[in-house]
mmCIF file of C-alpha atoms and ligand atoms in Angstrom:
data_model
loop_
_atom_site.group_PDB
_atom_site.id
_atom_site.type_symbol
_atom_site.label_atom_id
_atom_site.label_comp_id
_atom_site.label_asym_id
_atom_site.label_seq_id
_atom_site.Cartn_x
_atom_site.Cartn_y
_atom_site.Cartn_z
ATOM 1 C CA UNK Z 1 0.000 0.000 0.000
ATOM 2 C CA UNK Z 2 0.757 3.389 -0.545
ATOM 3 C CA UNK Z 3 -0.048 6.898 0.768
ATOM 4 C CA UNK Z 4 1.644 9.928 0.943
ATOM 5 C CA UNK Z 5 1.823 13.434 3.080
ATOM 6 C CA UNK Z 6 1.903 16.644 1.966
ATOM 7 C CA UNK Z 7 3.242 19.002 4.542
ATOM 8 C CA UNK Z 8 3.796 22.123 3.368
ATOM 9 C CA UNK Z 9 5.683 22.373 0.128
ATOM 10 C CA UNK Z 10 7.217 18.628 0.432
ATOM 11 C CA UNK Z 11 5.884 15.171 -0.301
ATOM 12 C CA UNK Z 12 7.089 12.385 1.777
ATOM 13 C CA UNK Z 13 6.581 8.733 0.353
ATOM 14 C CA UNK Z 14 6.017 6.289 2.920
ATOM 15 C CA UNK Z 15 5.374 4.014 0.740
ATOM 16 C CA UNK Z 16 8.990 1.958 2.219
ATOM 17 C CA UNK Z 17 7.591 1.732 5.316
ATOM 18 C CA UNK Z 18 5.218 -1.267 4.748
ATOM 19 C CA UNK Z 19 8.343 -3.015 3.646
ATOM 20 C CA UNK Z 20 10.190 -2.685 6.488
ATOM 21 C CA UNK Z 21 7.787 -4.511 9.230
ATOM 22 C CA UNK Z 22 5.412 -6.666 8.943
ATOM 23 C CA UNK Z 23 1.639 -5.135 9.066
ATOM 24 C CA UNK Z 24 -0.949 -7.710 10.591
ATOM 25 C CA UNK Z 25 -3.602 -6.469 11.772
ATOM 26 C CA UNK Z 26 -4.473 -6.831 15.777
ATOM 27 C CA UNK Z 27 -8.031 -8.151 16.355
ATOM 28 C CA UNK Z 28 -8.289 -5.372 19.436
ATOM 29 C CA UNK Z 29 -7.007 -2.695 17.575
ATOM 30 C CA UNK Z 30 -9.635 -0.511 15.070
ATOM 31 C CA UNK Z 31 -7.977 0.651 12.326
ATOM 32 C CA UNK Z 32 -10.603 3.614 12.465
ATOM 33 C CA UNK Z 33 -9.554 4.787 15.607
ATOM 34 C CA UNK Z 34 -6.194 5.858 15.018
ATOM 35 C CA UNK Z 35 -5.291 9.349 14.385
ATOM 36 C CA UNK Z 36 -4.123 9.458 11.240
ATOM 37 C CA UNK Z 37 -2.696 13.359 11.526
ATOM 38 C CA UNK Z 38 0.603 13.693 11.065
ATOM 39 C CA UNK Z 39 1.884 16.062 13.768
ATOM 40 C CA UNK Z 40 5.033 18.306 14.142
ATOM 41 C CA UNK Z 41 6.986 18.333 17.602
ATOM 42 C CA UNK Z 42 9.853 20.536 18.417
ATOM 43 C CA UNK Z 43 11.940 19.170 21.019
ATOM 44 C CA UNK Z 44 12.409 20.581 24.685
ATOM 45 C CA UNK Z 45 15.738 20.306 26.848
ATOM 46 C CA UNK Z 46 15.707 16.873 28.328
ATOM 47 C CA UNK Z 47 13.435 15.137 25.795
ATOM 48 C CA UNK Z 48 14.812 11.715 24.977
ATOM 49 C CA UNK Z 49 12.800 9.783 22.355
ATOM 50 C CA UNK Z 50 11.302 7.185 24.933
ATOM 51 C CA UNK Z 51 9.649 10.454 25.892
ATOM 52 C CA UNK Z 52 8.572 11.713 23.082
ATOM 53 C CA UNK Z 53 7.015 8.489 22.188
ATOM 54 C CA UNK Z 54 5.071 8.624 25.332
ATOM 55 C CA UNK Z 55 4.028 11.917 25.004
ATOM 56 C CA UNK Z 56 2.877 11.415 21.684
ATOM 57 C CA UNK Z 57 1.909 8.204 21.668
ATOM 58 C CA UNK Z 58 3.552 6.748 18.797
ATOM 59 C CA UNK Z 59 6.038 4.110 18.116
ATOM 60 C CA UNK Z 60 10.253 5.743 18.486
ATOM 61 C CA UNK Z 61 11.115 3.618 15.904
ATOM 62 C CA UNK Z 62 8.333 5.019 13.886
ATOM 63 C CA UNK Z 63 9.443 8.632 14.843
ATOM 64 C CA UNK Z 64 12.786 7.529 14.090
ATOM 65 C CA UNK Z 65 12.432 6.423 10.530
ATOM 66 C CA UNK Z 66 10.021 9.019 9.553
ATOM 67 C CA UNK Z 67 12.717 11.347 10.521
ATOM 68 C CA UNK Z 68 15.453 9.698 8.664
ATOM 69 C CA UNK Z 69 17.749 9.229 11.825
ATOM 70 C CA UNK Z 70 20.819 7.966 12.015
ATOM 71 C CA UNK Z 71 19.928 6.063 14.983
ATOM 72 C CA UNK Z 72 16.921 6.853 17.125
ATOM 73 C CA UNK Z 73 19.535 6.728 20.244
ATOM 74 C CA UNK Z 74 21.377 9.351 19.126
ATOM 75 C CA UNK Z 75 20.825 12.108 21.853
ATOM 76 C CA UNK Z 76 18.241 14.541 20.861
ATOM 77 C CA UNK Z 77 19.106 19.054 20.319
ATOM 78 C CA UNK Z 78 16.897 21.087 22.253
ATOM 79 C CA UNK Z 79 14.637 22.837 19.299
ATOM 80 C CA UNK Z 80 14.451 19.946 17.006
ATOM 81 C CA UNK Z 81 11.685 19.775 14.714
ATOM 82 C CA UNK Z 82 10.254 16.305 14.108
ATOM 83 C CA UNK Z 83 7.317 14.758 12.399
ATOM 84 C CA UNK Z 84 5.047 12.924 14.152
ATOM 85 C CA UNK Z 85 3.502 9.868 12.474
ATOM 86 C CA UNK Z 86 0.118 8.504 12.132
ATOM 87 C CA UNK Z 87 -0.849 5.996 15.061
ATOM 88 C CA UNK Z 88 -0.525 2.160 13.682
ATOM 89 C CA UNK Z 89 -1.909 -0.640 15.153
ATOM 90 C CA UNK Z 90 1.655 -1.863 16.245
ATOM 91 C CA UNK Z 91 4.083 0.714 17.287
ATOM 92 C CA UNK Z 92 7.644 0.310 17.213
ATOM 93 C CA UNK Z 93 9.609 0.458 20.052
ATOM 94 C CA UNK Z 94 12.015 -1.586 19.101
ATOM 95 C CA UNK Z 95 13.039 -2.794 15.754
ATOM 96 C CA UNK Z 96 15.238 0.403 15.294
ATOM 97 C CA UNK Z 97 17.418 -0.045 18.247
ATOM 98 C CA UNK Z 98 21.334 -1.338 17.767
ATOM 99 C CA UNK Z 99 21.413 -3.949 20.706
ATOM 100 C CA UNK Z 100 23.854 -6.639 21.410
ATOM 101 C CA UNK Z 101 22.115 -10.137 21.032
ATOM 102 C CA UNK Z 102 22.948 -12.976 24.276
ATOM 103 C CA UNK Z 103 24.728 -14.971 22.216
ATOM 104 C CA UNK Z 104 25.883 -12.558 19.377
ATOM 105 C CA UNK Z 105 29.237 -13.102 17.921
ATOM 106 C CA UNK Z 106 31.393 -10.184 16.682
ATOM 107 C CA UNK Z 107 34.486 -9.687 14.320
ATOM 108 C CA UNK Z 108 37.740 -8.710 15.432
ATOM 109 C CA UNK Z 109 37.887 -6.217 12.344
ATOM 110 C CA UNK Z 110 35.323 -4.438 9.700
ATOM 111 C CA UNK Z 111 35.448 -5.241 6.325
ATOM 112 C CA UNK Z 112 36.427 -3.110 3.875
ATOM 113 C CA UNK Z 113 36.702 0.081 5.618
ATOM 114 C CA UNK Z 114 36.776 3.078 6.344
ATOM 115 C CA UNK Z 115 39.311 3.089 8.812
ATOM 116 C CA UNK Z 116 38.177 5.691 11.216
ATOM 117 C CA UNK Z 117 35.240 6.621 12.826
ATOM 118 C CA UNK Z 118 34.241 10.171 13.716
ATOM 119 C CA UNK Z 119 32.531 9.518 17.444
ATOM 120 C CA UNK Z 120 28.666 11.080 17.643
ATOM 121 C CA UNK Z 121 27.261 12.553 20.654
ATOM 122 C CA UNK Z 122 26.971 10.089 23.600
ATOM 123 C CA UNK Z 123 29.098 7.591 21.904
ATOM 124 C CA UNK Z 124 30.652 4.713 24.311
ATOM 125 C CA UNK Z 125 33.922 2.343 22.762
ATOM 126 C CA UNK Z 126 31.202 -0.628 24.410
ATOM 127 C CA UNK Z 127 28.140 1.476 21.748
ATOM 128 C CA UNK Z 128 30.565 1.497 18.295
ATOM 129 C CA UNK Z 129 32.058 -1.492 18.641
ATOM 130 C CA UNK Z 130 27.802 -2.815 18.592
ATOM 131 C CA UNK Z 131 27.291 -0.612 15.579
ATOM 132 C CA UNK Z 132 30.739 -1.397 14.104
ATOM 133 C CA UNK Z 133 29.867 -5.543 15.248
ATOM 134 C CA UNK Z 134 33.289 -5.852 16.380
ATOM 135 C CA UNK Z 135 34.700 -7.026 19.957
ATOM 136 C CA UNK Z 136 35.640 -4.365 22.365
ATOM 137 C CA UNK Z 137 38.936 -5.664 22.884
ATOM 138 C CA UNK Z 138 39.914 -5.155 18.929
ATOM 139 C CA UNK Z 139 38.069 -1.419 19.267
ATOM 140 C CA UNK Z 140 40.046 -0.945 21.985
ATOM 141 C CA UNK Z 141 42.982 -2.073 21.085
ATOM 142 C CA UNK Z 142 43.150 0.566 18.184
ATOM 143 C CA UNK Z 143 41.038 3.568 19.399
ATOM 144 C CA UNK Z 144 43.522 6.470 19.560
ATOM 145 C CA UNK Z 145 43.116 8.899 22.461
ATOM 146 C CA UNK Z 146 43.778 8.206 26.418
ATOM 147 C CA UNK Z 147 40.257 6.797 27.120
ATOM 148 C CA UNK Z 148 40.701 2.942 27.123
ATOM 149 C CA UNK Z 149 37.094 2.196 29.110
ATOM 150 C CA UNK Z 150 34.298 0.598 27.129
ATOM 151 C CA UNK Z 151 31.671 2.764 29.006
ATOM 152 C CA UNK Z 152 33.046 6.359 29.392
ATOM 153 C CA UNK Z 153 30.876 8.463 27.367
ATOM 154 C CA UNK Z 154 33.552 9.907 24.680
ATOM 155 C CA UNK Z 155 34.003 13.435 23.380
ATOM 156 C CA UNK Z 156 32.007 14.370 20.382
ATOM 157 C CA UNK Z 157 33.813 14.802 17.121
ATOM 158 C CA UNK Z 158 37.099 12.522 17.955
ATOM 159 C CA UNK Z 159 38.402 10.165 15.618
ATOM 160 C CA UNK Z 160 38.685 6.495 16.929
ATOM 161 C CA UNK Z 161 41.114 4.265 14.493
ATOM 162 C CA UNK Z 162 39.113 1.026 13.237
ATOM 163 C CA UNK Z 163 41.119 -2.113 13.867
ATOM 164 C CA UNK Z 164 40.315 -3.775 9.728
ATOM 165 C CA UNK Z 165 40.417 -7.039 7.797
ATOM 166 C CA UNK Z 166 43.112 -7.560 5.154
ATOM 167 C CA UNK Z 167 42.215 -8.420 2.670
ATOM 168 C CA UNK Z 168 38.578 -7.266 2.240
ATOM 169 C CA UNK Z 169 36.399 -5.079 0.100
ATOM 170 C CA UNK Z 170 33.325 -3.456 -0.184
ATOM 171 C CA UNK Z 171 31.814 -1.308 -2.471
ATOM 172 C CA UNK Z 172 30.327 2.170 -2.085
ATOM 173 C CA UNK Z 173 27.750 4.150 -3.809
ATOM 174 C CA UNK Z 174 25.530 7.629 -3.323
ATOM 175 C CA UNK Z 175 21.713 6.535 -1.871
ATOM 176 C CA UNK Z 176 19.266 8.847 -1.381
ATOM 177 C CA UNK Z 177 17.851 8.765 2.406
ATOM 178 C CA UNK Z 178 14.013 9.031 2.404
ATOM 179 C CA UNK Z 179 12.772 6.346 5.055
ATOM 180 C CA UNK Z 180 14.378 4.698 8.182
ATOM 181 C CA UNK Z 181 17.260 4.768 10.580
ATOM 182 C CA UNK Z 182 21.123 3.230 9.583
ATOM 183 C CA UNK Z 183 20.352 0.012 10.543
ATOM 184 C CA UNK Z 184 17.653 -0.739 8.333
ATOM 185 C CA UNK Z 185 19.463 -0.066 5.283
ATOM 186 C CA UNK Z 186 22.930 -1.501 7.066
ATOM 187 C CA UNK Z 187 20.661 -5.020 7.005
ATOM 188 C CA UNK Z 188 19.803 -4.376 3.217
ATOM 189 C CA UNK Z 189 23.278 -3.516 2.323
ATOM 190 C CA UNK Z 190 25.424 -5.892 4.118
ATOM 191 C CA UNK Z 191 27.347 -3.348 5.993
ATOM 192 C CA UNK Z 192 26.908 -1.963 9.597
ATOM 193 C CA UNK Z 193 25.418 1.244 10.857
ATOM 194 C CA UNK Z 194 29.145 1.741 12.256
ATOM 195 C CA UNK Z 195 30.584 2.145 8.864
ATOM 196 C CA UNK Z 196 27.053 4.243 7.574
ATOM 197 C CA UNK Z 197 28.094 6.393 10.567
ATOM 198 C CA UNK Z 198 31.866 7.067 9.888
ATOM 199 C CA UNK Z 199 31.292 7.309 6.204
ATOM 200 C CA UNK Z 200 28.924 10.192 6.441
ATOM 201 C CA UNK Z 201 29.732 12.332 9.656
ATOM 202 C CA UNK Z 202 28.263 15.011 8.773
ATOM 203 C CA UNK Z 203 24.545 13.803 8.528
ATOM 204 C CA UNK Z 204 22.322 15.588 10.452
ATOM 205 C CA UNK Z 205 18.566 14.626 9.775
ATOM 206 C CA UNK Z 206 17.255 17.734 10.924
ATOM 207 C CA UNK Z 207 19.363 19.733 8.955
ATOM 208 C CA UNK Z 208 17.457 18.895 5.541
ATOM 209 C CA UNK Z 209 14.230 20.004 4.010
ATOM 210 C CA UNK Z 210 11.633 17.901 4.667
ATOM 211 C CA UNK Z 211 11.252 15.624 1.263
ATOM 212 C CA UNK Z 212 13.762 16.103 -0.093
ATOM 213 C CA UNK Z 213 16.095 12.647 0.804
ATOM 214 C CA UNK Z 214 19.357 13.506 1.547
ATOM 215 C CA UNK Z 215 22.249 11.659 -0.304
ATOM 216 C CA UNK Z 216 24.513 9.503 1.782
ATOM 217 C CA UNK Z 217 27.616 7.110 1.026
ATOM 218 C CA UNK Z 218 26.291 3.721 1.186
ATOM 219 C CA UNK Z 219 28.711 1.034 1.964
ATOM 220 C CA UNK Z 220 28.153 -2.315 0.351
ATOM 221 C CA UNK Z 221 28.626 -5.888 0.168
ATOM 222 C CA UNK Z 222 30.960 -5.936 2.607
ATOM 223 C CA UNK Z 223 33.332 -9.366 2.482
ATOM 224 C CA UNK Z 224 36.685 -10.766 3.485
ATOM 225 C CA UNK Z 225 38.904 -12.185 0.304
ATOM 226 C CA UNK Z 226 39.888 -15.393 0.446
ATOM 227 C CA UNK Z 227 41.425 -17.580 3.607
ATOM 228 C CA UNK Z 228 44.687 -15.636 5.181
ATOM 229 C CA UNK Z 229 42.534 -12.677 6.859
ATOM 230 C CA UNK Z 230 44.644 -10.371 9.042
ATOM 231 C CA UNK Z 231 43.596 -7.447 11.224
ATOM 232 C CA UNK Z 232 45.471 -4.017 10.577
ATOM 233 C CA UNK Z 233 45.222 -1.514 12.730
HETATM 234 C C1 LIG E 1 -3.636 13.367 16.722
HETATM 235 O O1 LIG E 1 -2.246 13.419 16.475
HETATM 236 C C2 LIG E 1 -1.752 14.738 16.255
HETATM 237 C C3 LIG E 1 -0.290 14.621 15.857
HETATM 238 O O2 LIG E 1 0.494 14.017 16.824
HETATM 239 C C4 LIG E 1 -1.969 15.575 17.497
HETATM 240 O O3 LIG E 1 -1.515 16.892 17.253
HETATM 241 C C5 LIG E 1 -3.449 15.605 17.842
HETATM 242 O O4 LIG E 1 -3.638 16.280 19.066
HETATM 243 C C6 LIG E 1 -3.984 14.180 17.969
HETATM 244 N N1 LIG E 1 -5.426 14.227 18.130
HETATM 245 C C7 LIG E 1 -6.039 13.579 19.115
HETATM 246 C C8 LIG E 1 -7.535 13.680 19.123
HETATM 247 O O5 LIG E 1 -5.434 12.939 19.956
HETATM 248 C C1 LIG E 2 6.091 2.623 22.873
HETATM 249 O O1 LIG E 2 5.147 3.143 21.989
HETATM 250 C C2 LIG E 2 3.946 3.580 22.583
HETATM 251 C C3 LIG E 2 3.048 4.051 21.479
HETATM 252 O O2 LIG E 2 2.039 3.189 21.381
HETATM 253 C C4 LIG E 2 4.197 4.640 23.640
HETATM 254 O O3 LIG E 2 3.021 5.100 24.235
HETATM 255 C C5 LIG E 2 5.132 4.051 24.674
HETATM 256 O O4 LIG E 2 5.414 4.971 25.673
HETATM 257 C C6 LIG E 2 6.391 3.581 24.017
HETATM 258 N N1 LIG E 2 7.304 2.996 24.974
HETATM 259 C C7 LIG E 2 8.537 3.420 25.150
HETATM 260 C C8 LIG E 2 9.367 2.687 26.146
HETATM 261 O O5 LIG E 2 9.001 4.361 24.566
HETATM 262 C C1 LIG E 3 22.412 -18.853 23.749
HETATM 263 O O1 LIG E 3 23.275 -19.985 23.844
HETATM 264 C C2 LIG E 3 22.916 -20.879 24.877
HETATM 265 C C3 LIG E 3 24.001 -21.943 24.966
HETATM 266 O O2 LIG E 3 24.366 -22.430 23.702
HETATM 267 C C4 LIG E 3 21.529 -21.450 24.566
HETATM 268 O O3 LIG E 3 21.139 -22.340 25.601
HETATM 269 C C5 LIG E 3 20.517 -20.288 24.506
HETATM 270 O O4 LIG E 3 19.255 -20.779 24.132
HETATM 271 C C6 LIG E 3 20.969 -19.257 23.482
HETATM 272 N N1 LIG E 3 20.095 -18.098 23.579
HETATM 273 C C7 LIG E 3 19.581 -17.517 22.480
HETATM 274 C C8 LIG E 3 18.709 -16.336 22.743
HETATM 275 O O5 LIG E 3 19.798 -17.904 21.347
HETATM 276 C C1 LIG E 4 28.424 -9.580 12.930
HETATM 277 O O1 LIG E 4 29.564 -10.395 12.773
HETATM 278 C C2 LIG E 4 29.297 -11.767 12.927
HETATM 279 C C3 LIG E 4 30.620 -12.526 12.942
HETATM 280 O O2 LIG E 4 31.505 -12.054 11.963
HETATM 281 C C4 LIG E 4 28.351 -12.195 11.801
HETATM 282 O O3 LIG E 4 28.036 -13.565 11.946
HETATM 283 C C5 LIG E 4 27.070 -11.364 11.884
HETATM 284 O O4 LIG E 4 26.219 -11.661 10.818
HETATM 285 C C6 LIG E 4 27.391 -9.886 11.879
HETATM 286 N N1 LIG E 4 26.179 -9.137 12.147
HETATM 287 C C7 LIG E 4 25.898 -7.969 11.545
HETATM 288 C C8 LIG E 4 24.639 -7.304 11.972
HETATM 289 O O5 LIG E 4 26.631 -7.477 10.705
HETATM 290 C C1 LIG E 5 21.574 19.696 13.154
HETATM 291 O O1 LIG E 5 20.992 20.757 12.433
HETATM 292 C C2 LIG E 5 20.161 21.584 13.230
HETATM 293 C C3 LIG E 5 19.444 22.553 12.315
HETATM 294 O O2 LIG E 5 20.321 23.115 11.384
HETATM 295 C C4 LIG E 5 21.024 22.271 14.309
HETATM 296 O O3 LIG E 5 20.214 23.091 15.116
HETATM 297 C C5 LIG E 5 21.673 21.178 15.163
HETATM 298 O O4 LIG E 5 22.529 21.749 16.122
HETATM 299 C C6 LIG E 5 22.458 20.218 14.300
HETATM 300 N N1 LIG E 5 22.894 19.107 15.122
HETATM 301 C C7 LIG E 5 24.160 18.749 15.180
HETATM 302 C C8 LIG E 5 24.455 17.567 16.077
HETATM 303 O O5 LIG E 5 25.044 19.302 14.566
HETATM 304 C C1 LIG E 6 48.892 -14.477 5.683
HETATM 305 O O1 LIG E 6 49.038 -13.070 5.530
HETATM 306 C C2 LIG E 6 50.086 -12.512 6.330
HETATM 307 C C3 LIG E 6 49.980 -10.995 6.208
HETATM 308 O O2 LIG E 6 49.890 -10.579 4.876
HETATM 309 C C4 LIG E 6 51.419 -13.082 5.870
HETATM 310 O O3 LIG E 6 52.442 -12.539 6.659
HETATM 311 C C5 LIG E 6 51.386 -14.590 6.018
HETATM 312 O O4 LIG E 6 52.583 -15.159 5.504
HETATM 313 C C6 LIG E 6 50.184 -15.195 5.282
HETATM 314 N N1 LIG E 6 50.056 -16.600 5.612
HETATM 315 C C7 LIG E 6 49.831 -17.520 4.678
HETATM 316 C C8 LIG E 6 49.702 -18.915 5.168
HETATM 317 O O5 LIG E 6 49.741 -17.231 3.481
#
């Protein structure tokens, strides 16, 4: 299915969105109950998206792909203008979110590249070494700067060496951002929302007009070559 917004001068297509969960309908929930308006919200100091999802009563992970974020962790500005969604039957809490699985297993290097990353606001070594899905002890073990704790909250705008496979490739191309968070199109891609992240460090989502998708540097296809794999650093 497929239905559009018009707010103001743009036109957003959400016409992704049904592809990226699945849609059954709940037996409880009336379809013709929801409130279909899309809203604006401009964020206060202190807001956290949890919050705003409770205050608004929709799903973060809807917020979050509506507004094209990064990652809907990423800590909120104060004065931030989002777009509120139309209620669904099944809000999203939770699909969006980077979390480490019980029994995950991670690389010792990425693939590919690129072979820094440029740390975000409220970034951790423990949180890019999830989004990179490497081990903290590689991370660590090439992260420049003094801080060698997993869970001190880094400075914003560093550069943290990434420990990488040799030999490996991946391939990269412009994509233009009009639905979702990183790690939906990290899972279509076969890349991470690590390397999405230190290949465009500059992305802000609420620095571009509404409709208009921004272009980002997609990283693709990510793979090892052949047997003899070393980590660089
Ligand atoms: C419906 O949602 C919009 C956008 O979030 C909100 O502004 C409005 O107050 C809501 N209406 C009702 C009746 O809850
Ligand atoms: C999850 O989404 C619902 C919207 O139905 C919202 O009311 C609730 O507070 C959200 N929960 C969290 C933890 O954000
Ligand atoms: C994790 O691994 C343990 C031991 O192999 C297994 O018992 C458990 O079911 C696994 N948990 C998940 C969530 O896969
Ligand atoms: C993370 O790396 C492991 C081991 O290399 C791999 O099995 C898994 O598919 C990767 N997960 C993601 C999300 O890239
Ligand atoms: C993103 O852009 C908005 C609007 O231009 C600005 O207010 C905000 O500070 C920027 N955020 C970051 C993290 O640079
Ligand atoms: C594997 O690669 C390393 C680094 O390039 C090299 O030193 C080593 O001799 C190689 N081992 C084999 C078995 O080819």
């Amino acid at each position: 299915m497929r239905f559009s917004i018009i707010l103001g001068y743009s036109l957003i297509s959400l016409s992704a969105a049904s592809h990226l969960h699945a849609r059954n309908s709940l037996s409880s929930c009336d379809e013709a109950t929801l409130n279909t308006t899309v809203g604006a919200y401009t964020t206060q100091e202190g807001d956290t998206m949890a919050s705003i999802s409770s205050t608004v009563n929709r799903g973060m992970c809807d917020i979050a792909r509506l507004n094209r974020m990064a990652d809907a962790l990423l800590p909120l500005t104060t004065g931030e203008a989002l777009i509120i969604p139309p209620e669904t039957c099944q809000p999203d809490n939770s699909t969006c979110l980077i979390t480490a699985h019980p029994n995950g297993t991670y690389s010792d290097c990425v693939k590919g590249g690129p072979h820094t990353y440029y740390t975000l606001k409220g970034d951790t070594i423990r949180y890019v070494a999830l989004k990179l899905n490497i081990t903290i002890d590689s991370l660590l073990a090439t992260a420049q700067g003094p801080d060698k704790d997993a869970d001190t909250v880094l400075d914003e705008g560093d550069f943290l060496k990434i420990p990488l496979c040799s030999p490996s490739h991946c391939s990269f191309h412009p994509y233009t951002f009009t639905y979702g968070t990183y790690k939906d199109i990290a899972e279509k891609s076969g890349s991470t929302v690590g390397q999405l992240m230190a290949m465009n460090p500059t992305y802000n989502h609420s620095d571009v007009a509404r409709g208009e998708g921004p272009v980002i540097a997609v990283v693709r296809d990510c793979h090892t070559v052949g047997s003899n794999v070393t980590v660089i650093s």
